[in-house]
PDB file of C-alpha atoms in Angstrom:
ATOM      1  CA  UNK A   1      36.457 -31.127  50.998  1.00  0.00           C
ATOM      2  CA  UNK A   2      36.165 -34.377  49.058  1.00  0.00           C
ATOM      3  CA  UNK A   3      32.475 -34.886  49.828  1.00  0.00           C
ATOM      4  CA  UNK A   4      31.546 -31.412  48.587  1.00  0.00           C
ATOM      5  CA  UNK A   5      33.601 -31.797  45.408  1.00  0.00           C
ATOM      6  CA  UNK A   6      32.097 -35.223  44.738  1.00  0.00           C
ATOM      7  CA  UNK A   7      28.579 -33.794  45.055  1.00  0.00           C
ATOM      8  CA  UNK A   8      29.354 -31.049  42.538  1.00  0.00           C
ATOM      9  CA  UNK A   9      30.735 -33.619  40.100  1.00  0.00           C
ATOM     10  CA  UNK A  10      27.729 -35.902  40.618  1.00  0.00           C
ATOM     11  CA  UNK A  11      25.465 -32.973  39.731  1.00  0.00           C
ATOM     12  CA  UNK A  12      27.434 -32.295  36.544  1.00  0.00           C
ATOM     13  CA  UNK A  13      29.438 -29.274  37.670  1.00  0.00           C
ATOM     14  CA  UNK A  14      33.211 -28.764  37.813  1.00  0.00           C
ATOM     15  CA  UNK A  15      34.432 -29.245  41.371  1.00  0.00           C
ATOM     16  CA  UNK A  16      37.373 -26.855  41.118  1.00  0.00           C
ATOM     17  CA  UNK A  17      38.503 -23.853  39.106  1.00  0.00           C
ATOM     18  CA  UNK A  18      40.165 -25.101  35.910  1.00  0.00           C
ATOM     19  CA  UNK A  19      43.798 -24.092  36.265  1.00  0.00           C
ATOM     20  CA  UNK A  20      44.840 -26.033  33.163  1.00  0.00           C
ATOM     21  CA  UNK A  21      42.649 -23.709  31.029  1.00  0.00           C
ATOM     22  CA  UNK A  22      41.265 -26.285  28.572  1.00  0.00           C
ATOM     23  CA  UNK A  23      40.382 -25.159  25.049  1.00  0.00           C
ATOM     24  CA  UNK A  24      36.626 -24.768  24.672  1.00  0.00           C
ATOM     25  CA  UNK A  25      35.077 -26.996  22.024  1.00  0.00           C
ATOM     26  CA  UNK A  26      31.832 -25.001  22.079  1.00  0.00           C
ATOM     27  CA  UNK A  27      30.994 -22.424  19.416  1.00  0.00           C
ATOM     28  CA  UNK A  28      28.275 -20.130  18.143  1.00  0.00           C
ATOM     29  CA  UNK A  29      25.773 -21.826  15.764  1.00  0.00           C
ATOM     30  CA  UNK A  30      27.910 -20.807  12.759  1.00  0.00           C
ATOM     31  CA  UNK A  31      31.045 -22.392  14.220  1.00  0.00           C
ATOM     32  CA  UNK A  32      32.569 -19.074  15.331  1.00  0.00           C
ATOM     33  CA  UNK A  33      34.463 -18.708  18.589  1.00  0.00           C
ATOM     34  CA  UNK A  34      33.949 -15.017  19.217  1.00  0.00           C
ATOM     35  CA  UNK A  35      31.874 -11.966  18.413  1.00  0.00           C
ATOM     36  CA  UNK A  36      32.372  -8.324  19.361  1.00  0.00           C
ATOM     37  CA  UNK A  37      30.060  -6.064  21.350  1.00  0.00           C
ATOM     38  CA  UNK A  38      30.110  -2.316  21.900  1.00  0.00           C
ATOM     39  CA  UNK A  39      28.016  -1.225  24.899  1.00  0.00           C
ATOM     40  CA  UNK A  40      26.478   2.118  25.916  1.00  0.00           C
ATOM     41  CA  UNK A  41      25.485   3.222  22.418  1.00  0.00           C
ATOM     42  CA  UNK A  42      22.911   5.672  23.715  1.00  0.00           C
ATOM     43  CA  UNK A  43      20.398   6.439  20.998  1.00  0.00           C
ATOM     44  CA  UNK A  44      20.244   6.774  17.204  1.00  0.00           C
ATOM     45  CA  UNK A  45      22.608   9.747  16.932  1.00  0.00           C
ATOM     46  CA  UNK A  46      25.384   7.913  18.799  1.00  0.00           C
ATOM     47  CA  UNK A  47      24.635   4.745  16.829  1.00  0.00           C
ATOM     48  CA  UNK A  48      24.977   6.544  13.505  1.00  0.00           C
ATOM     49  CA  UNK A  49      28.318   8.011  14.559  1.00  0.00           C
ATOM     50  CA  UNK A  50      29.465   4.591  15.760  1.00  0.00           C
ATOM     51  CA  UNK A  51      28.587   2.972  12.422  1.00  0.00           C
ATOM     52  CA  UNK A  52      30.539   5.630  10.531  1.00  0.00           C
ATOM     53  CA  UNK A  53      33.515   5.059  12.822  1.00  0.00           C
ATOM     54  CA  UNK A  54      33.560   1.260  12.465  1.00  0.00           C
ATOM     55  CA  UNK A  55      33.460   1.724   8.698  1.00  0.00           C
ATOM     56  CA  UNK A  56      36.455   4.031   8.945  1.00  0.00           C
ATOM     57  CA  UNK A  57      38.381   1.366  10.881  1.00  0.00           C
ATOM     58  CA  UNK A  58      37.034  -1.510   8.778  1.00  0.00           C
ATOM     59  CA  UNK A  59      35.727  -3.402  11.821  1.00  0.00           C
ATOM     60  CA  UNK A  60      33.000  -6.004  12.171  1.00  0.00           C
ATOM     61  CA  UNK A  61      30.858  -5.323  15.238  1.00  0.00           C
ATOM     62  CA  UNK A  62      28.226  -7.969  15.909  1.00  0.00           C
ATOM     63  CA  UNK A  63      26.232  -6.441  18.753  1.00  0.00           C
ATOM     64  CA  UNK A  64      25.551  -2.963  20.050  1.00  0.00           C
ATOM     65  CA  UNK A  65      23.879  -2.500  23.413  1.00  0.00           C
ATOM     66  CA  UNK A  66      22.407   0.441  25.259  1.00  0.00           C
ATOM     67  CA  UNK A  67      21.899   1.085  28.956  1.00  0.00           C
ATOM     68  CA  UNK A  68      19.327   3.846  29.239  1.00  0.00           C
ATOM     69  CA  UNK A  69      16.662   1.472  28.081  1.00  0.00           C
ATOM     70  CA  UNK A  70      13.609   0.928  25.952  1.00  0.00           C
ATOM     71  CA  UNK A  71      11.516   3.130  28.233  1.00  0.00           C
ATOM     72  CA  UNK A  72      13.538   6.282  27.499  1.00  0.00           C
ATOM     73  CA  UNK A  73      13.481   5.955  23.717  1.00  0.00           C
ATOM     74  CA  UNK A  74      10.605   7.217  21.588  1.00  0.00           C
ATOM     75  CA  UNK A  75       9.011   4.830  19.120  1.00  0.00           C
ATOM     76  CA  UNK A  76      10.692   6.722  16.310  1.00  0.00           C
ATOM     77  CA  UNK A  77      14.120   6.421  17.948  1.00  0.00           C
ATOM     78  CA  UNK A  78      13.752   2.668  18.474  1.00  0.00           C
ATOM     79  CA  UNK A  79      12.511   2.195  14.914  1.00  0.00           C
ATOM     80  CA  UNK A  80      15.529   4.105  13.624  1.00  0.00           C
ATOM     81  CA  UNK A  81      18.008   2.104  15.724  1.00  0.00           C
ATOM     82  CA  UNK A  82      16.362  -1.128  14.600  1.00  0.00           C
ATOM     83  CA  UNK A  83      16.560  -0.068  10.967  1.00  0.00           C
ATOM     84  CA  UNK A  84      20.234   0.920  11.108  1.00  0.00           C
ATOM     85  CA  UNK A  85      21.336  -2.332  12.754  1.00  0.00           C
ATOM     86  CA  UNK A  86      19.004  -4.580  10.746  1.00  0.00           C
ATOM     87  CA  UNK A  87      20.394  -3.239   7.476  1.00  0.00           C
ATOM     88  CA  UNK A  88      23.846  -4.440   8.553  1.00  0.00           C
ATOM     89  CA  UNK A  89      22.843  -7.721  10.167  1.00  0.00           C
ATOM     90  CA  UNK A  90      23.892  -6.521  13.629  1.00  0.00           C
ATOM     91  CA  UNK A  91      22.249  -7.349  16.941  1.00  0.00           C
ATOM     92  CA  UNK A  92      20.680  -4.483  18.899  1.00  0.00           C
ATOM     93  CA  UNK A  93      20.142  -4.983  22.626  1.00  0.00           C
ATOM     94  CA  UNK A  94      18.354  -2.340  24.711  1.00  0.00           C
ATOM     95  CA  UNK A  95      18.013  -2.470  28.485  1.00  0.00           C
ATOM     96  CA  UNK A  96      14.633  -2.987  30.078  1.00  0.00           C
ATOM     97  CA  UNK A  97      13.653   0.462  31.285  1.00  0.00           C
ATOM     98  CA  UNK A  98      12.119   0.586  34.766  1.00  0.00           C
ATOM     99  CA  UNK A  99      14.466  -0.795  37.418  1.00  0.00           C
ATOM    100  CA  UNK A 100      15.522  -0.243  41.009  1.00  0.00           C
ATOM    101  CA  UNK A 101      17.868   2.693  40.543  1.00  0.00           C
ATOM    102  CA  UNK A 102      15.087   4.685  38.865  1.00  0.00           C
ATOM    103  CA  UNK A 103      12.367   3.754  41.336  1.00  0.00           C
ATOM    104  CA  UNK A 104      11.481   5.680  44.483  1.00  0.00           C
ATOM    105  CA  UNK A 105      13.342   3.299  46.813  1.00  0.00           C
ATOM    106  CA  UNK A 106      16.587   4.614  48.280  1.00  0.00           C
ATOM    107  CA  UNK A 107      18.117   1.211  49.049  1.00  0.00           C
ATOM    108  CA  UNK A 108      19.584   0.553  45.560  1.00  0.00           C
ATOM    109  CA  UNK A 109      21.472   3.843  45.884  1.00  0.00           C
ATOM    110  CA  UNK A 110      23.156   2.908  49.176  1.00  0.00           C
ATOM    111  CA  UNK A 111      26.517   1.144  49.526  1.00  0.00           C
ATOM    112  CA  UNK A 112      24.893  -1.954  51.000  1.00  0.00           C
ATOM    113  CA  UNK A 113      21.991  -1.997  48.553  1.00  0.00           C
ATOM    114  CA  UNK A 114      23.845  -1.781  45.261  1.00  0.00           C
ATOM    115  CA  UNK A 115      23.491  -5.523  44.708  1.00  0.00           C
ATOM    116  CA  UNK A 116      19.748  -5.046  44.135  1.00  0.00           C
ATOM    117  CA  UNK A 117      20.150  -1.887  42.067  1.00  0.00           C
ATOM    118  CA  UNK A 118      18.680  -3.213  38.818  1.00  0.00           C
ATOM    119  CA  UNK A 119      16.135  -5.625  40.263  1.00  0.00           C
ATOM    120  CA  UNK A 120      12.417  -4.898  39.973  1.00  0.00           C
ATOM    121  CA  UNK A 121      10.756  -4.107  43.290  1.00  0.00           C
ATOM    122  CA  UNK A 122       7.222  -5.434  43.540  1.00  0.00           C
ATOM    123  CA  UNK A 123       4.763  -6.882  41.047  1.00  0.00           C
ATOM    124  CA  UNK A 124       3.998  -3.565  39.342  1.00  0.00           C
ATOM    125  CA  UNK A 125       7.658  -3.112  38.409  1.00  0.00           C
ATOM    126  CA  UNK A 126       7.641  -6.558  36.781  1.00  0.00           C
ATOM    127  CA  UNK A 127       4.543  -5.632  34.785  1.00  0.00           C
ATOM    128  CA  UNK A 128       6.183  -2.394  33.638  1.00  0.00           C
ATOM    129  CA  UNK A 129       9.275  -4.335  32.545  1.00  0.00           C
ATOM    130  CA  UNK A 130       7.179  -6.894  30.658  1.00  0.00           C
ATOM    131  CA  UNK A 131       5.390  -4.058  28.878  1.00  0.00           C
ATOM    132  CA  UNK A 132       8.747  -2.523  27.988  1.00  0.00           C
ATOM    133  CA  UNK A 133       9.842  -5.786  26.374  1.00  0.00           C
ATOM    134  CA  UNK A 134       6.595  -6.171  24.423  1.00  0.00           C
ATOM    135  CA  UNK A 135       6.770  -2.588  23.190  1.00  0.00           C
ATOM    136  CA  UNK A 136      10.335  -3.097  21.975  1.00  0.00           C
ATOM    137  CA  UNK A 137       9.382  -6.315  20.193  1.00  0.00           C
ATOM    138  CA  UNK A 138       6.452  -4.623  18.429  1.00  0.00           C
ATOM    139  CA  UNK A 139       8.884  -1.999  17.129  1.00  0.00           C
ATOM    140  CA  UNK A 140      11.157  -4.689  15.696  1.00  0.00           C
ATOM    141  CA  UNK A 141      13.609  -5.152  18.567  1.00  0.00           C
ATOM    142  CA  UNK A 142      14.939  -8.690  18.980  1.00  0.00           C
ATOM    143  CA  UNK A 143      17.281  -8.291  21.942  1.00  0.00           C
ATOM    144  CA  UNK A 144      17.178  -6.827  25.449  1.00  0.00           C
ATOM    145  CA  UNK A 145      19.194  -6.743  28.653  1.00  0.00           C
ATOM    146  CA  UNK A 146      17.644  -7.896  31.904  1.00  0.00           C
ATOM    147  CA  UNK A 147      19.047  -7.893  35.435  1.00  0.00           C
ATOM    148  CA  UNK A 148      16.351  -9.583  37.513  1.00  0.00           C
ATOM    149  CA  UNK A 149      15.836 -13.320  37.976  1.00  0.00           C
ATOM    150  CA  UNK A 150      12.072 -12.926  38.113  1.00  0.00           C
ATOM    151  CA  UNK A 151      11.931 -11.025  34.852  1.00  0.00           C
ATOM    152  CA  UNK A 152      14.335 -13.516  33.295  1.00  0.00           C
ATOM    153  CA  UNK A 153      12.058 -16.483  33.929  1.00  0.00           C
ATOM    154  CA  UNK A 154       9.095 -14.417  32.763  1.00  0.00           C
ATOM    155  CA  UNK A 155      10.784 -13.838  29.391  1.00  0.00           C
ATOM    156  CA  UNK A 156      10.871 -17.611  28.988  1.00  0.00           C
ATOM    157  CA  UNK A 157       7.151 -17.828  29.750  1.00  0.00           C
ATOM    158  CA  UNK A 158       6.353 -14.845  27.525  1.00  0.00           C
ATOM    159  CA  UNK A 159       7.960 -16.678  24.601  1.00  0.00           C
ATOM    160  CA  UNK A 160       5.863 -19.766  25.336  1.00  0.00           C
ATOM    161  CA  UNK A 161       2.716 -17.628  25.398  1.00  0.00           C
ATOM    162  CA  UNK A 162       3.573 -15.816  22.174  1.00  0.00           C
ATOM    163  CA  UNK A 163       4.078 -12.469  23.932  1.00  0.00           C
ATOM    164  CA  UNK A 164       7.726 -12.336  22.851  1.00  0.00           C
ATOM    165  CA  UNK A 165       9.186 -13.731  19.607  1.00  0.00           C
ATOM    166  CA  UNK A 166      11.022 -17.040  19.951  1.00  0.00           C
ATOM    167  CA  UNK A 167      14.143 -15.487  18.416  1.00  0.00           C
ATOM    168  CA  UNK A 168      14.249 -12.647  20.965  1.00  0.00           C
ATOM    169  CA  UNK A 169      17.731 -12.730  22.569  1.00  0.00           C
ATOM    170  CA  UNK A 170      17.649 -12.207  26.328  1.00  0.00           C
ATOM    171  CA  UNK A 171      21.044 -10.887  27.386  1.00  0.00           C
ATOM    172  CA  UNK A 172      21.655 -10.975  31.137  1.00  0.00           C
ATOM    173  CA  UNK A 173      23.409  -7.883  32.450  1.00  0.00           C
ATOM    174  CA  UNK A 174      26.710  -7.901  34.322  1.00  0.00           C
ATOM    175  CA  UNK A 175      24.689  -6.382  37.172  1.00  0.00           C
ATOM    176  CA  UNK A 176      23.008  -9.731  37.864  1.00  0.00           C
ATOM    177  CA  UNK A 177      26.178 -10.851  39.623  1.00  0.00           C
ATOM    178  CA  UNK A 178      26.067 -14.661  39.343  1.00  0.00           C
ATOM    179  CA  UNK A 179      29.721 -15.668  39.531  1.00  0.00           C
ATOM    180  CA  UNK A 180      30.159 -19.447  39.722  1.00  0.00           C
ATOM    181  CA  UNK A 181      29.261 -22.484  37.590  1.00  0.00           C
ATOM    182  CA  UNK A 182      26.100 -23.335  39.533  1.00  0.00           C
ATOM    183  CA  UNK A 183      24.644 -19.816  39.663  1.00  0.00           C
ATOM    184  CA  UNK A 184      25.382 -19.082  35.998  1.00  0.00           C
ATOM    185  CA  UNK A 185      23.880 -22.441  34.945  1.00  0.00           C
ATOM    186  CA  UNK A 186      20.788 -21.343  36.859  1.00  0.00           C
ATOM    187  CA  UNK A 187      20.649 -18.190  34.725  1.00  0.00           C
ATOM    188  CA  UNK A 188      20.827 -20.372  31.606  1.00  0.00           C
ATOM    189  CA  UNK A 189      18.020 -22.583  32.916  1.00  0.00           C
ATOM    190  CA  UNK A 190      15.867 -19.535  33.688  1.00  0.00           C
ATOM    191  CA  UNK A 191      16.076 -18.342  30.087  1.00  0.00           C
ATOM    192  CA  UNK A 192      19.323 -16.415  29.555  1.00  0.00           C
ATOM    193  CA  UNK A 193      20.388 -16.316  25.913  1.00  0.00           C
ATOM    194  CA  UNK A 194      23.807 -14.861  26.762  1.00  0.00           C
ATOM    195  CA  UNK A 195      25.337 -14.074  30.156  1.00  0.00           C
ATOM    196  CA  UNK A 196      27.600 -11.144  31.063  1.00  0.00           C
ATOM    197  CA  UNK A 197      29.938 -12.509  33.743  1.00  0.00           C
ATOM    198  CA  UNK A 198      31.378 -10.317  36.526  1.00  0.00           C
ATOM    199  CA  UNK A 199      34.340  -8.321  35.287  1.00  0.00           C
ATOM    200  CA  UNK A 200      37.064  -9.462  37.707  1.00  0.00           C
ATOM    201  CA  UNK A 201      36.819 -13.236  37.385  1.00  0.00           C
ATOM    202  CA  UNK A 202      40.107 -14.957  36.524  1.00  0.00           C
ATOM    203  CA  UNK A 203      40.379 -17.199  33.493  1.00  0.00           C
ATOM    204  CA  UNK A 204      40.556 -20.225  35.831  1.00  0.00           C
ATOM    205  CA  UNK A 205      37.177 -19.339  37.335  1.00  0.00           C
ATOM    206  CA  UNK A 206      35.697 -18.455  33.964  1.00  0.00           C
ATOM    207  CA  UNK A 207      36.878 -21.771  32.495  1.00  0.00           C
ATOM    208  CA  UNK A 208      34.885 -23.622  35.151  1.00  0.00           C
ATOM    209  CA  UNK A 209      31.796 -21.573  34.286  1.00  0.00           C
ATOM    210  CA  UNK A 210      32.264 -22.344  30.585  1.00  0.00           C
ATOM    211  CA  UNK A 211      32.341 -26.062  31.354  1.00  0.00           C
ATOM    212  CA  UNK A 212      28.958 -25.777  33.088  1.00  0.00           C
ATOM    213  CA  UNK A 213      27.028 -23.781  30.445  1.00  0.00           C
ATOM    214  CA  UNK A 214      26.424 -23.775  26.706  1.00  0.00           C
ATOM    215  CA  UNK A 215      25.191 -20.208  26.128  1.00  0.00           C
ATOM    216  CA  UNK A 216      27.602 -17.477  25.021  1.00  0.00           C
ATOM    217  CA  UNK A 217      29.552 -15.628  27.693  1.00  0.00           C
ATOM    218  CA  UNK A 218      29.803 -11.845  27.468  1.00  0.00           C
ATOM    219  CA  UNK A 219      33.012 -10.448  28.980  1.00  0.00           C
ATOM    220  CA  UNK A 220      34.285  -6.888  29.298  1.00  0.00           C
ATOM    221  CA  UNK A 221      37.928  -6.652  28.244  1.00  0.00           C
ATOM    222  CA  UNK A 222      37.861  -2.953  29.035  1.00  0.00           C
ATOM    223  CA  UNK A 223      35.700  -2.266  32.034  1.00  0.00           C
ATOM    224  CA  UNK A 224      33.922   0.968  33.017  1.00  0.00           C
ATOM    225  CA  UNK A 225      35.279   2.491  36.220  1.00  0.00           C
ATOM    226  CA  UNK A 226      32.133   1.742  38.229  1.00  0.00           C
ATOM    227  CA  UNK A 227      32.610  -1.974  37.496  1.00  0.00           C
ATOM    228  CA  UNK A 228      36.344  -2.110  38.236  1.00  0.00           C
ATOM    229  CA  UNK A 229      38.145  -0.280  35.440  1.00  0.00           C
ATOM    230  CA  UNK A 230      40.216  -3.275  34.297  1.00  0.00           C
ATOM    231  CA  UNK A 231      41.962  -3.509  30.918  1.00  0.00           C
ATOM    232  CA  UNK A 232      42.414  -7.139  29.819  1.00  0.00           C
ATOM    233  CA  UNK A 233      43.609  -6.686  26.225  1.00  0.00           C
ATOM    234  CA  UNK A 234      46.510  -9.120  26.323  1.00  0.00           C
ATOM    235  CA  UNK A 235      44.167 -11.788  27.687  1.00  0.00           C
ATOM    236  CA  UNK A 236      41.818 -11.573  24.688  1.00  0.00           C
ATOM    237  CA  UNK A 237      43.368 -14.480  22.721  1.00  0.00           C
ATOM    238  CA  UNK A 238      43.183 -16.802  25.739  1.00  0.00           C
ATOM    239  CA  UNK A 239      39.692 -15.552  26.589  1.00  0.00           C
ATOM    240  CA  UNK A 240      38.560 -16.612  23.118  1.00  0.00           C
ATOM    241  CA  UNK A 241      40.334 -19.976  23.260  1.00  0.00           C
ATOM    242  CA  UNK A 242      39.061 -20.899  26.710  1.00  0.00           C
ATOM    243  CA  UNK A 243      35.600 -19.302  26.789  1.00  0.00           C
ATOM    244  CA  UNK A 244      34.213 -19.746  23.262  1.00  0.00           C
ATOM    245  CA  UNK A 245      31.521 -18.893  22.351  1.00  0.00           C
ATOM    246  CA  UNK A 246      32.252 -15.464  23.801  1.00  0.00           C
ATOM    247  CA  UNK A 247      31.317 -11.841  23.160  1.00  0.00           C
ATOM    248  CA  UNK A 248      34.393  -9.630  23.566  1.00  0.00           C
ATOM    249  CA  UNK A 249      32.986  -6.448  25.046  1.00  0.00           C
ATOM    250  CA  UNK A 250      34.705  -3.062  24.899  1.00  0.00           C
ATOM    251  CA  UNK A 251      33.647  -0.667  27.611  1.00  0.00           C
ATOM    252  CA  UNK A 252      35.649   2.430  28.445  1.00  0.00           C
ATOM    253  CA  UNK A 253      37.579   3.683  31.444  1.00  0.00           C
ATOM    254  CA  UNK A 254      37.658   7.319  32.508  1.00  0.00           C
ATOM    255  CA  UNK A 255      34.229   8.308  31.288  1.00  0.00           C
ATOM    256  CA  UNK A 256      31.193   9.780  33.039  1.00  0.00           C
ATOM    257  CA  UNK A 257      28.181   7.680  33.953  1.00  0.00           C
ATOM    258  CA  UNK A 258      25.654   8.867  31.359  1.00  0.00           C
ATOM    259  CA  UNK A 259      22.692   6.725  32.487  1.00  0.00           C
ATOM    260  CA  UNK A 260      19.932   7.668  31.983  1.00  0.00           C
ATOM    261  CA  UNK A 261      21.076   9.394  28.856  1.00  0.00           C
ATOM    262  CA  UNK A 262      19.468  11.986  26.593  1.00  0.00           C
ATOM    263  CA  UNK A 263      20.228  15.049  24.514  1.00  0.00           C
ATOM    264  CA  UNK A 264      22.027  16.667  27.447  1.00  0.00           C
ATOM    265  CA  UNK A 265      24.761  14.023  26.938  1.00  0.00           C
ATOM    266  CA  UNK A 266      24.690  13.845  23.136  1.00  0.00           C
ATOM    267  CA  UNK A 267      28.095  15.344  22.340  1.00  0.00           C
ATOM    268  CA  UNK A 268      29.668  13.317  25.151  1.00  0.00           C
ATOM    269  CA  UNK A 269      28.011  10.120  23.931  1.00  0.00           C
ATOM    270  CA  UNK A 270      29.372  10.666  20.429  1.00  0.00           C
ATOM    271  CA  UNK A 271      32.907  11.077  21.805  1.00  0.00           C
ATOM    272  CA  UNK A 272      32.496   7.962  23.945  1.00  0.00           C
ATOM    273  CA  UNK A 273      31.290   5.707  21.121  1.00  0.00           C
ATOM    274  CA  UNK A 274      34.106   6.856  18.859  1.00  0.00           C
ATOM    275  CA  UNK A 275      36.676   5.983  21.487  1.00  0.00           C
ATOM    276  CA  UNK A 276      35.040   2.582  22.108  1.00  0.00           C
ATOM    277  CA  UNK A 277      35.417   1.846  18.408  1.00  0.00           C
ATOM    278  CA  UNK A 278      39.090   2.779  18.657  1.00  0.00           C
ATOM    279  CA  UNK A 279      39.463   0.459  21.649  1.00  0.00           C
ATOM    280  CA  UNK A 280      37.771  -2.317  19.661  1.00  0.00           C
ATOM    281  CA  UNK A 281      40.301  -1.752  16.872  1.00  0.00           C
ATOM    282  CA  UNK A 282      43.090  -2.262  19.412  1.00  0.00           C
ATOM    283  CA  UNK A 283      41.454  -5.493  20.559  1.00  0.00           C
ATOM    284  CA  UNK A 284      41.008  -6.817  17.036  1.00  0.00           C
ATOM    285  CA  UNK A 285      44.675  -6.130  16.312  1.00  0.00           C
ATOM    286  CA  UNK A 286      45.531  -8.128  19.430  1.00  0.00           C
ATOM    287  CA  UNK A 287      43.565 -11.077  18.034  1.00  0.00           C
ATOM    288  CA  UNK A 288      45.195 -10.735  14.617  1.00  0.00           C
ATOM    289  CA  UNK A 289      48.625 -10.628  16.214  1.00  0.00           C
ATOM    290  CA  UNK A 290      48.344 -13.493  18.715  1.00  0.00           C
ATOM    291  CA  UNK A 291      45.419 -15.702  17.629  1.00  0.00           C
ATOM    292  CA  UNK A 292      44.863 -15.109  13.901  1.00  0.00           C
ATOM    293  CA  UNK A 293      43.237 -18.518  13.445  1.00  0.00           C
ATOM    294  CA  UNK A 294      40.395 -17.648  15.840  1.00  0.00           C
ATOM    295  CA  UNK A 295      37.035 -17.795  14.083  1.00  0.00           C
ATOM    296  CA  UNK A 296      34.562 -14.931  14.197  1.00  0.00           C
ATOM    297  CA  UNK A 297      31.061 -14.572  12.779  1.00  0.00           C
ATOM    298  CA  UNK A 298      29.928 -12.746   9.699  1.00  0.00           C
ATOM    299  CA  UNK A 299      27.222 -10.139  10.109  1.00  0.00           C
ATOM    300  CA  UNK A 300      23.751 -11.650   9.912  1.00  0.00           C
ATOM    301  CA  UNK A 301      24.905 -14.905  11.513  1.00  0.00           C
ATOM    302  CA  UNK A 302      22.492 -17.288  13.204  1.00  0.00           C
ATOM    303  CA  UNK A 303      21.823 -16.485  16.850  1.00  0.00           C
ATOM    304  CA  UNK A 304      22.219 -12.722  16.564  1.00  0.00           C
ATOM    305  CA  UNK A 305      19.200 -10.747  17.766  1.00  0.00           C
ATOM    306  CA  UNK A 306      18.908  -8.809  14.505  1.00  0.00           C
ATOM    307  CA  UNK A 307      15.941  -6.411  14.568  1.00  0.00           C
ATOM    308  CA  UNK A 308      13.064  -6.567  12.138  1.00  0.00           C
ATOM    309  CA  UNK A 309      12.313  -3.448  10.111  1.00  0.00           C
ATOM    310  CA  UNK A 310       8.707  -2.420  10.728  1.00  0.00           C
ATOM    311  CA  UNK A 311       6.847   0.676   9.601  1.00  0.00           C
ATOM    312  CA  UNK A 312       5.733   3.285  12.095  1.00  0.00           C
ATOM    313  CA  UNK A 313       2.098   2.517  11.314  1.00  0.00           C
ATOM    314  CA  UNK A 314       2.540  -1.235  11.680  1.00  0.00           C
ATOM    315  CA  UNK A 315       4.076  -0.809  15.128  1.00  0.00           C
ATOM    316  CA  UNK A 316       1.048   0.985  16.604  1.00  0.00           C
TER     317      UNK A 316
END
């Protein structure tokens, strides 16, 4: 195997998983090692309840993300979500709306086709996704999730052409699936601002990925059932030490799949976000107990995709 390992090293990649788990010397722009993300905050009602709950626990949450997407939010709903997060200096990241699972193709819904579930099939789907991003940006949004390599490289070009703001944070979804130092570096080169790694990678494998990239890693420490259902709370201190800069992401086991969401799920969504906040409180206590010197960001920190507050008339 020596020849293969030597080639990886020559190209600037680690040639083995890093079993010694070196401490990362990389940080966010403000010098912080970690930030906290709460996913699946589906709409302004759930967001408002989540904000009340984090205040009750006294937590700092840096990013909230949402899976149903830009496409399924009205202008007024997006404006309201942007306003609520902007006022606190929090990042808001909404998924790009049209994708494989909502298209007319059956393949993404099959066992063998799940790997292409959130890709965009055909040129028209890419155009729809680009329009979704531009609409969100006009409404003040400064962060979105993507799960297609073609769309990812287009976001880079859209920034060059002035069709997306330069400070727009492109967060690559866990559904993309790149799982080794070379493939994740490729995502960085294509334009990823942060990358959500697969949920079941060991710290040894993740340490090798960290060595190969500079962008923040997003990692579920509680994983939804359809992505594995793992609970990695006791690993959080080592995750921060080894993977900084890293977003510690609190999903939730034992909950229904609410995508695409809407008012039919509203009471459920409120219950889910409240429990995610509680889970985040458990995670923060784990950090305070075992790695109290770990550095986190203040709200409003550099690099967060904090929305701009725009008026309804200005967004038209």
